[in-house]
Amino acid sequence: MCNYEKLKNEFMQDNEFVAMYSDAKNQVNLEYEIQYIKEKITTNDKSFNILNALDSLQKHIVDFTYQRKLA
């Protein structure tokens, strides 16, 4: 196990760190999904279904909000 993995395992024992890590990871994923939608719209990709993409994004936002309320 490398130093990074050891350090990460140590930090993952701290509940506050785990909550912050999870929030940051979810935020990055939401930002990535929004960027993906923007790129597909910009390039006018005919195979892209914007309604499905927006439904998926909405589900992720709801899930993220629900997780934050539980914390």
Backbone as JSON Lines, residues from 0, in Angstrom:
{"i":0,"aa":"M","n":[0.85,-1.17,0.0],"ca":[0.0,0.0,0.0],"c":[0.9,1.24,0.0]}
{"i":1,"aa":"C","n":[0.63,2.16,-0.92],"ca":[1.46,3.36,-1.01],"c":[1.05,4.38,0.06]}
{"i":2,"aa":"N","n":[1.85,5.4,0.22],"ca":[1.61,6.42,1.23],"c":[0.25,7.1,1.05]}
{"i":3,"aa":"Y","n":[-0.12,7.34,-0.21],"ca":[-1.41,7.97,-0.48],"c":[-2.55,7.11,0.04]}
{"i":4,"aa":"E","n":[-2.5,5.82,-0.22],"ca":[-3.57,4.91,0.22],"c":[-3.64,4.84,1.75]}
{"i":5,"aa":"K","n":[-2.48,4.82,2.39],"ca":[-2.45,4.8,3.86],"c":[-3.06,6.07,4.42]}
{"i":6,"aa":"L","n":[-2.67,7.21,3.85],"ca":[-3.2,8.49,4.3],"c":[-4.7,8.57,4.07]}
{"i":7,"aa":"K","n":[-5.14,8.13,2.9],"ca":[-6.58,8.16,2.6],"c":[-7.34,7.28,3.58]}
{"i":8,"aa":"N","n":[-6.83,6.1,3.87],"ca":[-7.49,5.19,4.82],"c":[-7.59,5.82,6.21]}
{"i":9,"aa":"E","n":[-6.55,6.53,6.61],"ca":[-6.57,7.21,7.91],"c":[-7.65,8.29,7.93]}
{"i":10,"aa":"F","n":[-7.7,9.09,6.87],"ca":[-8.7,10.15,6.8],"c":[-10.12,9.59,6.72]}
{"i":11,"aa":"M","n":[-10.29,8.45,6.07],"ca":[-11.62,7.87,5.9],"c":[-12.19,7.35,7.22]}
{"i":12,"aa":"Q","n":[-11.4,7.35,8.27],"ca":[-11.9,6.97,9.59],"c":[-12.61,8.14,10.29]}
{"i":13,"aa":"D","n":[-12.38,9.34,9.77],"ca":[-12.97,10.56,10.33],"c":[-14.3,10.85,9.64]}
{"i":14,"aa":"N","n":[-15.41,10.77,10.37],"ca":[-16.74,10.95,9.78],"c":[-16.93,12.32,9.14]}
{"i":15,"aa":"E","n":[-16.36,13.34,9.74],"ca":[-16.48,14.69,9.17],"c":[-15.75,14.77,7.83]}
{"i":16,"aa":"F","n":[-14.57,14.17,7.77],"ca":[-13.84,14.15,6.51],"c":[-14.6,13.37,5.45]}
{"i":17,"aa":"V","n":[-15.16,12.24,5.82],"ca":[-15.92,11.41,4.87],"c":[-17.1,12.2,4.29]}
{"i":18,"aa":"A","n":[-17.78,12.94,5.14],"ca":[-18.92,13.75,4.67],"c":[-18.46,14.83,3.7]}
{"i":19,"aa":"M","n":[-17.37,15.52,4.05],"ca":[-16.85,16.57,3.16],"c":[-16.34,15.97,1.85]}
{"i":20,"aa":"Y","n":[-15.66,14.83,1.94],"ca":[-15.14,14.15,0.75],"c":[-16.28,13.75,-0.17]}
{"i":21,"aa":"S","n":[-17.33,13.2,0.41],"ca":[-18.48,12.77,-0.38],"c":[-19.16,13.97,-1.05]}
{"i":22,"aa":"D","n":[-19.32,15.08,-0.3],"ca":[-19.93,16.28,-0.87],"c":[-19.1,16.81,-2.04]}
{"i":23,"aa":"A","n":[-17.79,16.87,-1.86],"ca":[-16.91,17.38,-2.92],"c":[-16.97,16.47,-4.14]}
{"i":24,"aa":"K","n":[-16.96,15.17,-3.92],"ca":[-17.02,14.22,-5.03],"c":[-18.34,14.36,-5.79]}
{"i":25,"aa":"N","n":[-19.44,14.49,-5.07],"ca":[-20.74,14.67,-5.71],"c":[-20.81,15.99,-6.48]}
{"i":26,"aa":"Q","n":[-20.23,17.03,-5.92],"ca":[-20.23,18.32,-6.61],"c":[-19.45,18.24,-7.92]}
{"i":27,"aa":"V","n":[-18.3,17.59,-7.89],"ca":[-17.5,17.43,-9.11],"c":[-18.28,16.62,-10.14]}
{"i":28,"aa":"N","n":[-18.96,15.57,-9.71],"ca":[-19.74,14.76,-10.64],"c":[-20.88,15.56,-11.26]}
{"i":29,"aa":"L","n":[-21.56,16.39,-10.46],"ca":[-22.63,17.23,-11.0],"c":[-22.08,18.24,-11.99]}
{"i":30,"aa":"E","n":[-20.95,18.85,-11.66],"ca":[-20.34,19.81,-12.58],"c":[-19.93,19.14,-13.88]}
{"i":31,"aa":"Y","n":[-19.4,17.92,-13.79],"ca":[-19.02,17.17,-14.99],"c":[-20.25,16.88,-15.84]}
{"i":32,"aa":"E","n":[-21.33,16.49,-15.2],"ca":[-22.55,16.17,-15.95],"c":[-23.11,17.41,-16.65]}
{"i":33,"aa":"I","n":[-23.07,18.54,-15.97],"ca":[-23.53,19.8,-16.59],"c":[-22.65,20.17,-17.78]}
{"i":34,"aa":"Q","n":[-21.34,20.03,-17.62],"ca":[-20.42,20.33,-18.71],"c":[-20.68,19.42,-19.91]}
{"i":35,"aa":"Y","n":[-20.94,18.15,-19.64],"ca":[-21.24,17.18,-20.71],"c":[-22.48,17.61,-21.48]}
{"i":36,"aa":"I","n":[-23.52,18.02,-20.77],"ca":[-24.76,18.47,-21.42],"c":[-24.48,19.71,-22.27]}
{"i":37,"aa":"K","n":[-23.72,20.66,-21.72],"ca":[-23.38,21.88,-22.48],"c":[-22.64,21.55,-23.77]}
{"i":38,"aa":"E","n":[-21.68,20.63,-23.68],"ca":[-20.9,20.26,-24.87],"c":[-21.79,19.62,-25.93]}
{"i":39,"aa":"K","n":[-22.69,18.75,-25.52],"ca":[-23.58,18.09,-26.47],"c":[-24.51,19.09,-27.14]}
{"i":40,"aa":"I","n":[-24.98,20.06,-26.38],"ca":[-25.85,21.09,-26.95],"c":[-25.05,21.97,-27.9]}
{"i":41,"aa":"T","n":[-23.85,22.36,-27.51],"ca":[-23.01,23.23,-28.31],"c":[-22.65,22.58,-29.65]}
{"i":42,"aa":"T","n":[-22.35,21.29,-29.62],"ca":[-21.97,20.6,-30.86],"c":[-23.18,20.13,-31.66]}
{"i":43,"aa":"N","n":[-24.38,20.39,-31.11],"ca":[-25.62,20.03,-31.8],"c":[-25.64,18.53,-32.15]}
{"i":44,"aa":"D","n":[-25.27,17.71,-31.19],"ca":[-25.22,16.26,-31.35],"c":[-26.65,15.72,-31.52]}
{"i":45,"aa":"K","n":[-26.94,15.21,-32.71],"ca":[-28.3,14.74,-33.03],"c":[-28.7,13.51,-32.22]}
{"i":46,"aa":"S","n":[-27.73,12.71,-31.79],"ca":[-28.06,11.49,-31.04],"c":[-28.25,11.77,-29.55]}
{"i":47,"aa":"F","n":[-28.01,13.01,-29.13],"ca":[-28.11,13.37,-27.72],"c":[-29.56,13.65,-27.35]}
{"i":48,"aa":"N","n":[-30.04,12.99,-26.29],"ca":[-31.4,13.2,-25.82],"c":[-31.35,14.11,-24.59]}
{"i":49,"aa":"I","n":[-31.65,15.37,-24.79],"ca":[-31.51,16.34,-23.71],"c":[-32.47,16.07,-22.57]}
{"i":50,"aa":"L","n":[-33.67,15.58,-22.86],"ca":[-34.63,15.31,-21.79],"c":[-34.13,14.22,-20.86]}
{"i":51,"aa":"N","n":[-33.56,13.16,-21.42],"ca":[-33.0,12.1,-20.58],"c":[-31.84,12.62,-19.74]}
{"i":52,"aa":"A","n":[-31.0,13.45,-20.35],"ca":[-29.85,14.02,-19.64],"c":[-30.31,14.91,-18.49]}
{"i":53,"aa":"L","n":[-31.33,15.73,-18.74],"ca":[-31.83,16.6,-17.69],"c":[-32.53,15.81,-16.58]}
{"i":54,"aa":"D","n":[-33.24,14.75,-16.95],"ca":[-33.85,13.88,-15.94],"c":[-32.78,13.24,-15.05]}
{"i":55,"aa":"S","n":[-31.71,12.8,-15.67],"ca":[-30.61,12.2,-14.93],"c":[-29.97,13.22,-14.0]}
{"i":56,"aa":"L","n":[-29.73,14.42,-14.51],"ca":[-29.14,15.48,-13.7],"c":[-30.05,15.83,-12.52]}
{"i":57,"aa":"Q","n":[-31.34,15.92,-12.78],"ca":[-32.29,16.23,-11.72],"c":[-32.26,15.15,-10.63]}
{"i":58,"aa":"K","n":[-32.19,13.9,-11.04],"ca":[-32.13,12.8,-10.07],"c":[-30.87,12.9,-9.21]}
{"i":59,"aa":"H","n":[-29.74,13.21,-9.83],"ca":[-28.5,13.35,-9.08],"c":[-28.57,14.52,-8.09]}
{"i":60,"aa":"I","n":[-29.18,15.61,-8.5],"ca":[-29.31,16.76,-7.6],"c":[-30.21,16.42,-6.42]}
{"i":61,"aa":"V","n":[-31.31,15.74,-6.68],"ca":[-32.21,15.33,-5.6],"c":[-31.49,14.39,-4.64]}
{"i":62,"aa":"D","n":[-30.78,13.41,-5.19],"ca":[-30.02,12.46,-4.35],"c":[-28.98,13.2,-3.5]}
{"i":63,"aa":"F","n":[-28.27,14.13,-4.12],"ca":[-27.25,14.9,-3.42],"c":[-27.87,15.71,-2.29]}
{"i":64,"aa":"T","n":[-28.98,16.36,-2.57],"ca":[-29.67,17.18,-1.57],"c":[-30.16,16.31,-0.42]}
{"i":65,"aa":"Y","n":[-30.69,15.15,-0.74],"ca":[-31.18,14.22,0.29],"c":[-30.04,13.74,1.18]}
{"i":66,"aa":"Q","n":[-28.9,13.42,0.57],"ca":[-27.74,12.98,1.35],"c":[-27.26,14.07,2.29]}
{"i":67,"aa":"R","n":[-27.29,15.3,1.84],"ca":[-26.83,16.41,2.68],"c":[-27.77,16.62,3.87]}
{"i":68,"aa":"K","n":[-29.08,16.39,3.65],"ca":[-30.03,16.55,4.75],"c":[-29.81,15.47,5.81]}
{"i":69,"aa":"L","n":[-29.36,14.29,5.38],"ca":[-29.12,13.21,6.33],"c":[-27.88,13.45,7.18]}
{"i":70,"aa":"A","n":[-26.96,14.24,6.64],"ca":[-25.68,14.45,7.33],"c":[-25.82,15.38,8.51]}
